């Protein structure tokens, strides 16, 4: 069970923050006023960056952020991925931090690729209110923006959460795996 808050609807201040990422914030707010159930594509890089992870691994990262760390900024689920909203510049810095941690050298299911969306990229954000998880793509807010200036994790915090999530998912042993076909003898009863 996650200790993350169950905030699934964007507040008015949160909508203003999201809209401020676009070129025409008032037009975006007008669209949402008319159609609050409409998802919108917003540019990354100035107000926020987005780190996209496969949904299961992203949920592990989110659990780590809330259970052991500082919490998270806004988080959305979209088309089988978790979108972690991060501080601007995270998309540029995080790949080099992941490379330093040798993230890509031992690719397993426990260590999936993270996609970083920053300057020049855009992401689809869910509808302001509710969202339909059964709709194609299942777009919805897990942690909706609720303030005009939400806290956004930087690249070091996202790296920390990813490493902790990967370590929790993988059992590490210093012993080699047992040979299943080996003959085992009880030597405790020797004379």
XYZ file of N, CA, C and O in Angstrom:
764
model
N 0.835 -1.177 0.000
C 0.000 0.000 0.000
C 0.879 1.239 0.000
O 1.813 1.342 0.768
N 0.561 2.165 -0.830
C 1.345 3.390 -0.957
C 0.890 4.428 0.056
O -0.281 4.497 0.408
N 1.857 5.242 0.503
C 1.501 6.325 1.404
C 1.269 7.618 0.631
O 1.098 8.670 1.225
N 1.269 7.557 -0.702
C 1.020 8.737 -1.529
C -0.428 9.182 -1.355
O -1.322 8.367 -1.194
N -0.666 10.489 -1.374
C -2.036 10.966 -1.205
C -2.904 10.583 -2.387
O -2.419 10.399 -3.492
N -4.195 10.459 -2.134
C -5.140 10.116 -3.190
C -5.763 11.414 -3.703
O -6.874 11.759 -3.362
N -5.034 12.151 -4.516
C -5.485 13.419 -5.070
C -5.648 13.217 -6.568
O -4.676 13.179 -7.297
N -6.888 13.062 -7.018
C -7.100 12.715 -8.417
C -7.708 13.838 -9.247
O -7.882 13.666 -10.443
N -8.036 14.965 -8.647
C -8.590 16.097 -9.396
C -7.685 17.310 -9.237
O -7.225 17.613 -8.143
N -7.474 18.014 -10.324
C -6.622 19.190 -10.338
C -7.402 20.371 -9.755
O -8.559 20.593 -10.103
N -6.767 21.130 -8.877
C -7.389 22.332 -8.329
C -7.281 23.463 -9.352
O -6.563 23.349 -10.355
N -7.965 24.565 -9.089
C -7.895 25.728 -9.976
C -6.465 26.254 -10.072
O -5.975 26.579 -11.160
N -5.775 26.308 -8.929
C -4.378 26.764 -8.938
C -3.489 25.782 -9.700
O -2.578 26.189 -10.430
N -3.747 24.493 -9.557
C -2.985 23.480 -10.289
C -3.208 23.570 -11.789
O -2.281 23.413 -12.585
N -4.449 23.860 -12.192
C -4.747 24.025 -13.623
C -4.022 25.244 -14.178
O -3.490 25.208 -15.291
N -3.963 26.327 -13.393
C -3.246 27.527 -13.835
C -1.755 27.221 -14.002
O -1.120 27.688 -14.953
N -1.204 26.413 -13.083
C 0.208 26.028 -13.193
C 0.442 25.205 -14.462
O 1.380 25.475 -15.217
N -0.397 24.211 -14.702
C -0.250 23.391 -15.909
C -0.365 24.246 -17.165
O 0.454 24.142 -18.076
N -1.380 25.110 -17.207
C -1.614 25.939 -18.389
C -0.446 26.894 -18.642
O -0.160 27.232 -19.793
N 0.248 27.300 -17.586
C 1.368 28.238 -17.755
C 2.516 27.633 -18.553
O 3.396 28.355 -19.030
N 2.519 26.322 -18.736
C 3.563 25.667 -19.532
C 3.363 25.905 -21.023
O 4.319 25.874 -21.791
N 2.119 26.146 -21.432
C 1.814 26.319 -22.846
C 2.084 27.729 -23.341
O 2.267 28.662 -22.564
N 2.054 27.872 -24.637
C 2.270 29.175 -25.259
C 1.096 30.115 -25.002
O 1.279 31.317 -24.853
N -0.106 29.554 -24.938
C -1.317 30.352 -24.731
C -2.072 29.831 -23.509
O -3.071 29.111 -23.641
N -1.634 30.189 -22.302
C -2.258 29.660 -21.091
C -3.752 29.971 -20.982
O -4.528 29.116 -20.545
N -4.170 31.169 -21.378
C -5.598 31.512 -21.262
C -6.448 30.645 -22.185
O -7.561 30.270 -21.828
N -5.930 30.319 -23.357
C -6.672 29.440 -24.272
C -6.801 28.041 -23.687
O -7.849 27.397 -23.808
N -5.729 27.556 -23.066
C -5.774 26.237 -22.436
C -6.789 26.225 -21.300
O -7.595 25.294 -21.177
N -6.778 27.268 -20.468
C -7.756 27.355 -19.370
C -9.185 27.450 -19.899
O -10.105 26.846 -19.337
N -9.387 28.185 -21.002
C -10.715 28.291 -21.602
C -11.181 26.931 -22.128
O -12.347 26.561 -21.963
N -10.263 26.180 -22.737
C -10.605 24.835 -23.218
C -11.021 23.957 -22.050
O -12.028 23.247 -22.111
N -10.233 23.999 -20.968
C -10.567 23.179 -19.806
C -11.866 23.620 -19.141
O -12.582 22.810 -18.579
N -12.159 24.911 -19.202
C -13.411 25.388 -18.619
C -14.599 24.834 -19.395
O -15.612 24.449 -18.826
N -14.423 24.775 -20.717
C -15.478 24.257 -21.583
C -15.548 22.730 -21.544
O -16.626 22.154 -21.556
N -14.375 22.101 -21.511
C -14.315 20.627 -21.552
C -13.326 20.121 -20.502
O -12.196 19.756 -20.828
N -13.726 20.061 -19.228
C -12.795 19.644 -18.168
C -12.362 18.176 -18.269
O -11.399 17.776 -17.632
N -13.046 17.390 -19.090
C -12.685 15.981 -19.256
C -11.704 15.771 -20.405
O -11.362 14.639 -20.732
N -11.222 16.864 -21.023
C -10.337 16.748 -22.190
C -8.871 16.736 -21.762
O -8.419 17.645 -21.069
N -8.108 15.708 -22.170
C -6.663 15.755 -21.960
C -6.054 16.790 -22.906
O -6.639 17.125 -23.932
N -4.890 17.309 -22.544
C -4.241 18.364 -23.325
C -2.756 18.029 -23.471
O -2.145 17.476 -22.557
N -2.182 18.377 -24.609
C -0.746 18.214 -24.831
C -0.065 19.522 -24.428
O -0.442 20.590 -24.898
N 0.920 19.414 -23.528
C 1.648 20.590 -23.040
C 3.151 20.418 -23.268
O 3.668 19.305 -23.155
N 3.838 21.523 -23.540
C 5.292 21.448 -23.747
C 6.040 21.298 -22.422
O 5.600 21.784 -21.384
N 7.166 20.634 -22.490
C 8.040 20.457 -21.326
C 9.200 21.439 -21.435
O 9.446 22.006 -22.490
N 9.927 21.599 -20.346
C 11.181 22.336 -20.396
C 11.199 23.683 -19.725
O 12.257 24.146 -19.328
N 10.057 24.357 -19.596
C 10.076 25.674 -18.958
C 9.445 25.642 -17.571
O 10.004 26.185 -16.626
N 8.294 25.017 -17.446
C 7.598 24.942 -16.161
C 7.883 23.612 -15.473
O 7.986 23.543 -14.255
N 8.019 22.570 -16.259
C 8.287 21.234 -15.729
C 8.959 20.384 -16.795
O 8.868 20.677 -17.983
N 9.640 19.337 -16.361
C 10.082 18.234 -17.204
C 9.281 17.025 -16.756
O 8.662 17.039 -15.680
N 9.298 15.971 -17.548
C 8.578 14.755 -17.192
C 9.513 13.567 -17.361
O 10.204 13.442 -18.372
N 9.526 12.693 -16.358
C 10.246 11.423 -16.445
C 9.175 10.349 -16.568
O 8.308 10.220 -15.701
N 9.230 9.598 -17.650
C 8.235 8.572 -17.947
C 8.840 7.193 -17.685
O 9.898 6.865 -18.205
N 8.138 6.418 -16.862
C 8.597 5.067 -16.507
C 7.466 4.079 -16.761
O 6.291 4.451 -16.684
N 7.787 2.809 -17.058
C 6.730 1.802 -17.132
C 5.928 1.830 -15.830
O 6.479 2.077 -14.758
N 4.633 1.596 -15.916
C 3.734 1.851 -14.795
C 4.128 1.106 -13.515
O 4.093 1.686 -12.423
N 4.538 -0.146 -13.598
C 4.863 -0.902 -12.382
C 6.131 -0.344 -11.731
O 6.168 -0.093 -10.528
N 7.157 -0.123 -12.532
C 8.390 0.429 -11.987
C 8.169 1.858 -11.498
O 8.685 2.260 -10.451
N 7.408 2.639 -12.250
C 7.091 4.005 -11.837
C 6.353 4.031 -10.517
O 6.597 4.896 -9.664
N 5.475 3.067 -10.314
C 4.746 2.991 -9.036
C 5.702 2.657 -7.896
O 5.572 3.177 -6.793
N 6.691 1.790 -8.165
C 7.708 1.510 -7.145
C 8.503 2.767 -6.803
O 8.808 3.027 -5.646
N 8.846 3.542 -7.836
C 9.557 4.802 -7.600
C 8.705 5.749 -6.759
O 9.194 6.356 -5.808
N 7.435 5.856 -7.106
C 6.522 6.731 -6.372
C 6.383 6.293 -4.921
O 6.416 7.118 -4.002
N 6.275 4.994 -4.700
C 6.196 4.476 -3.325
C 7.452 4.830 -2.536
O 7.370 5.203 -1.369
N 8.620 4.715 -3.164
C 9.879 5.078 -2.494
C 9.904 6.569 -2.159
O 10.326 6.971 -1.083
N 9.457 7.392 -3.099
C 9.453 8.838 -2.868
C 8.568 9.207 -1.677
O 8.919 10.081 -0.890
N 7.436 8.541 -1.541
C 6.521 8.886 -0.454
C 6.867 8.193 0.848
O 6.669 8.754 1.934
N 7.387 6.967 0.804
C 7.675 6.225 2.033
C 9.011 6.613 2.660
O 9.128 6.690 3.883
N 10.026 6.855 1.825
C 11.375 7.074 2.352
C 11.961 8.423 1.989
O 13.027 8.783 2.465
N 11.302 9.147 1.099
C 11.898 10.376 0.597
C 11.029 11.594 0.826
O 10.162 11.606 1.687
N 11.223 12.589 -0.016
C 10.542 13.869 0.173
C 9.135 13.934 -0.406
O 8.501 14.972 -0.351
N 8.625 12.861 -0.983
C 7.341 12.905 -1.668
C 7.570 13.171 -3.142
O 8.689 13.086 -3.638
N 6.510 13.481 -3.840
C 6.628 13.712 -5.282
C 5.881 14.973 -5.656
O 5.080 15.497 -4.889
N 6.127 15.416 -6.861
C 5.318 16.456 -7.454
C 4.121 15.763 -8.102
O 3.811 14.618 -7.780
N 3.471 16.415 -9.041
C 2.354 15.780 -9.740
C 2.795 14.509 -10.467
O 3.915 14.423 -10.961
N 1.885 13.539 -10.501
C 2.153 12.251 -11.149
C 0.892 11.830 -11.898
O -0.208 11.889 -11.348
N 1.056 11.408 -13.142
C -0.070 10.948 -13.951
C 0.242 9.582 -14.530
O 1.408 9.220 -14.714
N -0.807 8.822 -14.807
C -0.676 7.558 -15.529
C -1.240 7.795 -16.928
O -2.310 8.396 -17.076
N -0.485 7.368 -17.943
C -0.923 7.570 -19.323
C -0.349 6.468 -20.203
O 0.866 6.315 -20.292
N -1.225 5.687 -20.816
C -0.849 4.643 -21.775
C 0.212 3.682 -21.251
O 1.232 3.446 -21.892
N 0.005 3.167 -20.051
C 0.914 2.168 -19.500
C 2.210 2.719 -18.946
O 3.140 1.968 -18.673
N 2.286 4.043 -18.781
C 3.487 4.660 -18.228
C 3.087 5.616 -17.120
O 1.988 6.158 -17.118
N 3.992 5.805 -16.192
C 3.802 6.781 -15.132
C 4.600 8.020 -15.497
O 5.781 7.919 -15.844
N 3.964 9.171 -15.452
C 4.610 10.436 -15.781
C 4.891 11.177 -14.485
O 3.971 11.653 -13.829
N 6.168 11.238 -14.106
C 6.585 11.951 -12.904
C 7.005 13.359 -13.319
O 7.974 13.522 -14.060
N 6.264 14.361 -12.870
C 6.598 15.742 -13.194
C 7.788 16.147 -12.331
O 7.789 15.941 -11.117
N 8.805 16.696 -12.976
C 10.065 17.017 -12.305
C 10.469 18.456 -12.618
O 9.890 19.109 -13.490
N 11.473 18.925 -11.911
C 11.971 20.284 -12.098
C 12.542 20.453 -13.504
O 13.125 19.514 -14.059
N 12.378 21.652 -14.096
C 12.992 21.892 -15.403
C 14.498 21.625 -15.336
O 15.160 21.954 -14.362
N 15.012 21.000 -16.385
C 16.426 20.635 -16.433
C 16.674 19.187 -16.057
O 17.745 18.644 -16.331
N 15.693 18.520 -15.443
C 15.847 17.119 -15.044
C 16.063 16.226 -16.253
O 16.899 15.321 -16.225
N 15.329 16.471 -17.327
C 15.445 15.629 -18.526
C 16.836 15.717 -19.140
O 17.318 14.757 -19.737
N 17.487 16.840 -18.986
C 18.833 16.996 -19.529
C 19.872 16.325 -18.628
O 20.817 15.711 -19.099
N 19.700 16.416 -17.320
C 20.703 15.928 -16.368
C 20.543 14.450 -15.999
O 21.537 13.752 -15.792
N 19.315 13.961 -15.908
C 19.067 12.595 -15.434
C 19.752 11.517 -16.283
O 20.326 10.581 -15.713
N 19.737 11.571 -17.613
C 20.413 10.516 -18.383
C 21.889 10.354 -18.031
O 22.391 9.227 -17.956
N 22.601 11.447 -17.793
C 24.019 11.317 -17.442
C 24.179 10.739 -16.039
O 25.111 9.972 -15.778
N 23.269 11.064 -15.127
C 23.311 10.456 -13.791
C 23.018 8.961 -13.855
O 23.654 8.158 -13.169
N 22.065 8.584 -14.703
C 21.751 7.158 -14.876
C 22.934 6.420 -15.496
O 23.247 5.289 -15.094
N 23.600 7.038 -16.452
C 24.783 6.415 -17.067
C 25.894 6.254 -16.032
O 26.597 5.242 -16.014
N 26.054 7.244 -15.173
C 27.059 7.169 -14.115
C 26.764 6.005 -13.171
O 27.665 5.338 -12.694
N 25.496 5.741 -12.936
C 25.088 4.611 -12.104
C 25.117 3.299 -12.878
O 24.698 2.271 -12.365
N 25.548 3.336 -14.144
C 25.587 2.165 -15.028
C 24.203 1.550 -15.176
O 24.017 0.340 -15.149
N 23.210 2.434 -15.337
C 21.804 2.017 -15.422
C 21.539 1.093 -16.598
O 20.846 0.112 -16.465
N 22.092 1.388 -17.773
C 21.781 0.610 -18.960
C 22.632 -0.621 -19.162
O 22.364 -1.414 -20.034
N 23.680 -0.830 -18.347
C 24.598 -1.927 -18.613
C 24.057 -3.290 -18.197
O 24.469 -4.297 -18.716
N 23.120 -3.331 -17.273
C 22.564 -4.612 -16.798
C 21.056 -4.572 -16.934
O 20.326 -4.612 -15.955
N 20.562 -4.484 -18.144
C 19.137 -4.330 -18.399
C 18.381 -5.589 -17.985
O 18.648 -6.678 -18.458
N 17.488 -5.443 -17.049
C 16.591 -6.517 -16.626
C 15.210 -5.920 -16.502
O 15.015 -4.721 -16.667
N 14.230 -6.753 -16.160
C 12.884 -6.242 -15.936
C 12.846 -5.298 -14.741
O 11.998 -4.430 -14.657
N 13.764 -5.471 -13.801
C 13.787 -4.620 -12.621
C 14.370 -3.242 -12.922
O 14.159 -2.309 -12.170
N 15.099 -3.113 -14.022
C 15.728 -1.842 -14.375
C 15.277 -1.461 -15.789
O 15.988 -1.681 -16.758
N 14.071 -0.892 -15.915
C 13.561 -0.546 -17.246
C 14.099 0.798 -17.738
O 14.658 1.558 -16.953
N 13.904 1.091 -19.012
C 14.341 2.397 -19.512
C 13.429 3.509 -18.987
O 12.220 3.335 -18.886
N 14.049 4.616 -18.629
C 13.294 5.805 -18.229
C 13.384 6.798 -19.384
O 14.470 7.038 -19.915
N 12.256 7.368 -19.775
C 12.229 8.356 -20.847
C 12.157 9.738 -20.217
O 11.329 9.986 -19.344
N 13.026 10.625 -20.665
C 13.086 11.981 -20.106
C 12.586 12.972 -21.144
O 13.109 13.036 -22.251
N 11.562 13.742 -20.772
C 10.971 14.737 -21.670
C 11.285 16.129 -21.132
O 10.869 16.483 -20.027
N 12.028 16.901 -21.920
C 12.421 18.245 -21.515
C 12.192 19.234 -22.631
O 11.242 19.092 -23.415
N 13.061 20.216 -22.734
C 12.940 21.272 -23.734
C 12.795 20.676 -25.131
O 13.581 19.825 -25.532
N 11.757 21.113 -25.846
C 11.490 20.617 -27.195
C 10.540 19.440 -27.238
O 10.105 19.033 -28.313
N 10.199 18.868 -26.080
C 9.274 17.737 -26.012
C 7.916 18.215 -25.499
O 7.792 19.305 -24.936
N 6.908 17.375 -25.684
C 5.576 17.656 -25.166
C 4.990 16.359 -24.620
O 5.360 15.267 -25.062
N 4.106 16.487 -23.649
C 3.441 15.319 -23.074
C 1.940 15.569 -23.019
O 1.489 16.711 -22.955
N 1.177 14.481 -23.039
C -0.266 14.568 -22.867
C -0.570 14.474 -21.385
O -0.159 13.514 -20.724
N -1.247 15.488 -20.866
C -1.644 15.462 -19.459
C -3.110 15.054 -19.384
O -3.898 15.391 -20.273
N -3.486 14.321 -18.348
C -4.872 13.862 -18.226
C -5.855 15.017 -18.050
O -5.473 16.157 -17.792
N -7.119 14.673 -18.132
C -8.187 15.638 -17.877
C -8.052 16.191 -16.462
O -7.464 15.552 -15.581
N -8.601 17.370 -16.254
C -8.494 18.006 -14.938
C -9.207 17.232 -13.845
O -8.719 17.137 -12.726
N -10.369 16.698 -14.170
C -11.189 16.062 -13.139
C -11.419 14.597 -13.465
O -11.842 14.267 -14.563
N -11.120 13.759 -12.493
C -11.380 12.333 -12.623
C -10.458 11.660 -13.607
O -9.350 11.319 -13.290
N -10.899 11.525 -14.815
C -10.155 10.727 -15.783
C -10.791 9.357 -15.831
O -11.395 8.906 -14.869
N -10.699 8.715 -16.942
C -11.324 7.414 -17.114
C -10.250 6.352 -17.272
O -9.698 6.180 -18.345
N -9.922 5.615 -16.166
C -8.883 4.595 -16.265
C -9.225 3.474 -17.241
O -8.354 2.783 -17.715
N -10.532 3.289 -17.558
C -10.908 2.217 -18.479
C -10.859 2.681 -19.935
O -10.965 1.875 -20.843
N -10.694 3.986 -20.159
C -10.606 4.508 -21.528
C -9.287 4.076 -22.156
O -8.338 3.750 -21.455
N -9.210 4.082 -23.496
C -7.942 3.740 -24.143
C -6.819 4.640 -23.622
O -6.938 5.849 -23.626
N -5.775 4.028 -23.171
C -4.659 4.783 -22.602
C -4.758 4.944 -21.107
O -3.769 5.156 -20.435
N -5.978 4.873 -20.549
C -6.162 4.964 -19.100
C -5.519 6.185 -18.475
O -4.868 6.086 -17.453
N -5.703 7.348 -19.053
C -5.057 8.562 -18.586
C -5.761 9.104 -17.342
O -6.970 9.324 -17.354
N -4.988 9.303 -16.256
C -5.566 9.847 -15.022
C -4.455 10.373 -14.127
O -3.289 10.022 -14.286
N -4.842 11.226 -13.191
C -3.895 11.761 -12.218
C -3.802 10.818 -11.030
O -4.814 10.355 -10.511
N -2.599 10.523 -10.587
C -2.389 9.809 -9.330
C -2.132 10.816 -8.218
O -2.599 10.657 -7.100
N -1.334 11.834 -8.529
C -1.102 12.969 -7.635
C -1.301 14.207 -8.499
O -0.435 14.560 -9.293
N -2.459 14.833 -8.376
C -2.797 15.975 -9.220
C -2.157 17.254 -8.681
O -1.968 17.394 -7.476
N -1.827 18.189 -9.576
C -1.292 19.467 -9.112
C -2.357 20.217 -8.319
O -3.502 20.302 -8.744
N -1.959 20.740 -7.162
C -2.940 21.397 -6.300
C -2.539 22.814 -5.907
O -3.216 23.456 -5.117
N -1.433 23.304 -6.456
C -0.961 24.637 -6.110
C -0.339 25.301 -7.337
O 0.017 24.623 -8.299
N -0.200 26.603 -7.282
C 0.363 27.362 -8.399
C 1.862 27.118 -8.548
O 2.436 27.301 -9.612
N 2.523 26.678 -7.483
C 3.961 26.399 -7.509
C 4.233 25.078 -6.787
O 4.759 25.077 -5.677
N 3.879 23.930 -7.408
C 4.108 22.655 -6.720
C 5.599 22.344 -6.598
O 6.410 22.795 -7.412
N 5.926 21.592 -5.554
C 7.302 21.119 -5.409
C 7.550 20.093 -6.500
O 6.727 19.208 -6.740
N 8.686 20.197 -7.181
C 9.059 19.261 -8.233
C 10.415 18.665 -7.909
O 11.366 19.407 -7.640
N 10.537 17.331 -7.918
C 11.841 16.729 -7.630
C 12.837 17.026 -8.740
O 12.471 17.120 -9.911
N 14.084 17.161 -8.358
C 15.158 17.369 -9.322
C 15.744 16.042 -9.772
O 15.288 14.968 -9.353
N 16.769 16.068 -10.613
C 17.331 14.830 -11.163
C 17.920 13.916 -10.093
O 17.817 12.694 -10.206
N 18.529 14.479 -9.050
C 19.128 13.645 -8.000
C 18.055 12.873 -7.230
O 18.241 11.707 -6.891
N 16.918 13.521 -6.967
C 15.827 12.862 -6.237
C 15.216 11.756 -7.091
O 14.933 10.660 -6.600
N 15.025 12.020 -8.389
C 14.468 10.999 -9.282
C 15.438 9.824 -9.403
O 15.027 8.659 -9.372
N 16.735 10.110 -9.516
C 17.746 9.049 -9.566
C 17.693 8.210 -8.296
O 17.691 6.980 -8.354
N 17.648 8.870 -7.153
C 17.574 8.177 -5.863
C 16.383 7.219 -5.833
O 16.511 6.065 -5.445
N 15.212 7.707 -6.263
C 14.007 6.873 -6.255
C 14.135 5.701 -7.218
O 13.728 4.575 -6.901
N 14.721 5.928 -8.400
C 14.881 4.854 -9.386
C 15.831 3.781 -8.877
O 15.562 2.584 -9.002
N 16.935 4.189 -8.297
C 17.910 3.220 -7.776
C 17.291 2.424 -6.634
O 17.430 1.201 -6.572
N 16.599 3.092 -5.726
C 15.959 2.386 -4.604
C 14.888 1.414 -5.099
O 14.772 0.306 -4.599
N 14.106 1.836 -6.083
C 13.065 0.960 -6.633
C 13.675 -0.256 -7.313
O 13.184 -1.375 -7.181
N 14.766 -0.056 -8.053
C 15.428 -1.173 -8.738
C 16.043 -2.135 -7.732
O 15.943 -3.354 -7.887
N 16.670 -1.605 -6.697
C 17.280 -2.473 -5.676
C 16.233 -3.266 -4.917
O 16.466 -4.406 -4.555
N 15.088 -2.671 -4.664
C 14.029 -3.376 -3.947
C 13.433 -4.498 -4.798
O 12.957 -5.492 -4.265
N 13.466 -4.320 -6.117
C 12.876 -5.306 -7.016
C 13.813 -6.469 -7.311
O 13.379 -7.524 -7.741
N 15.103 -6.287 -7.088
C 16.099 -7.311 -7.416
C 16.710 -7.836 -6.133
O 17.165 -7.066 -5.299
N 16.712 -9.138 -6.002
C 17.391 -9.752 -4.859
C 18.845 -9.910 -5.209
O 19.202 -10.555 -6.188
N 19.695 -9.318 -4.409
C 21.125 -9.377 -4.675
C 21.764 -10.329 -3.682
O 21.524 -10.255 -2.481
N 22.585 -11.255 -4.194
C 23.274 -12.211 -3.350
C 24.746 -12.256 -3.753
O 25.075 -12.163 -4.929
N 25.608 -12.445 -2.769
C 27.030 -12.565 -3.074
C 27.401 -13.995 -3.443
O 28.506 -14.257 -3.880
N 26.454 -14.922 -3.255
C 26.704 -16.321 -3.567
C 26.177 -16.641 -4.952
O 25.126 -16.166 -5.349
N 26.882 -17.496 -5.708
C 26.380 -17.878 -7.025
C 25.113 -18.722 -6.859
O 24.897 -19.329 -5.807
N 24.266 -18.760 -7.886
C 23.057 -19.573 -7.794
C 23.408 -21.051 -7.618
O 24.399 -21.539 -8.156
N 22.599 -21.746 -6.851
C 22.839 -23.162 -6.583
C 22.636 -23.987 -7.852
O 21.758 -23.709 -8.651
N 23.461 -24.998 -8.011
C 23.321 -25.918 -9.129
C 22.209 -26.891 -8.769
O 22.344 -27.701 -7.834
N 21.105 -26.843 -9.484
C 19.938 -27.656 -9.168
C 20.179 -29.154 -9.400
O 19.490 -29.983 -8.831
N 21.155 -29.494 -10.232
C 21.425 -30.905 -10.526
C 22.562 -31.477 -9.684
O 22.996 -32.610 -9.906
N 23.062 -30.716 -8.734
C 24.196 -31.185 -7.930
C 23.744 -32.233 -6.925
O 22.633 -32.195 -6.405
N 24.628 -33.215 -6.672
C 24.371 -34.201 -5.626
C 24.755 -33.587 -4.287
O 25.855 -33.070 -4.122
N 23.854 -33.652 -3.330
C 24.102 -33.074 -2.023
C 24.178 -34.205 -1.012
O 23.306 -35.064 -0.965
N 25.240 -34.217 -0.228
C 25.446 -35.267 0.762
C 25.453 -34.647 2.139
O 25.984 -33.560 2.345
N 24.902 -35.353 3.105
C 24.903 -34.882 4.478
C 26.220 -35.286 5.103
O 26.498 -36.451 5.325
N 27.074 -34.310 5.380
C 28.394 -34.590 5.931
C 28.425 -34.345 7.444
O 29.476 -34.446 8.076
N 27.299 -34.034 8.026
C 27.271 -33.753 9.464
C 27.380 -35.027 10.299
O 27.679 -34.971 11.483
N 27.190 -36.210 9.710
C 27.205 -37.465 10.452
C 28.464 -38.269 10.161
O 28.459 -39.471 10.227
N 29.550 -37.621 9.832
C 30.798 -38.313 9.542
C 31.407 -38.838 10.809
O 31.293 -38.269 11.860
N 32.178 -39.957 10.675
C 32.859 -40.545 11.826
C 34.223 -40.059 11.938
O 35.039 -39.701 11.373
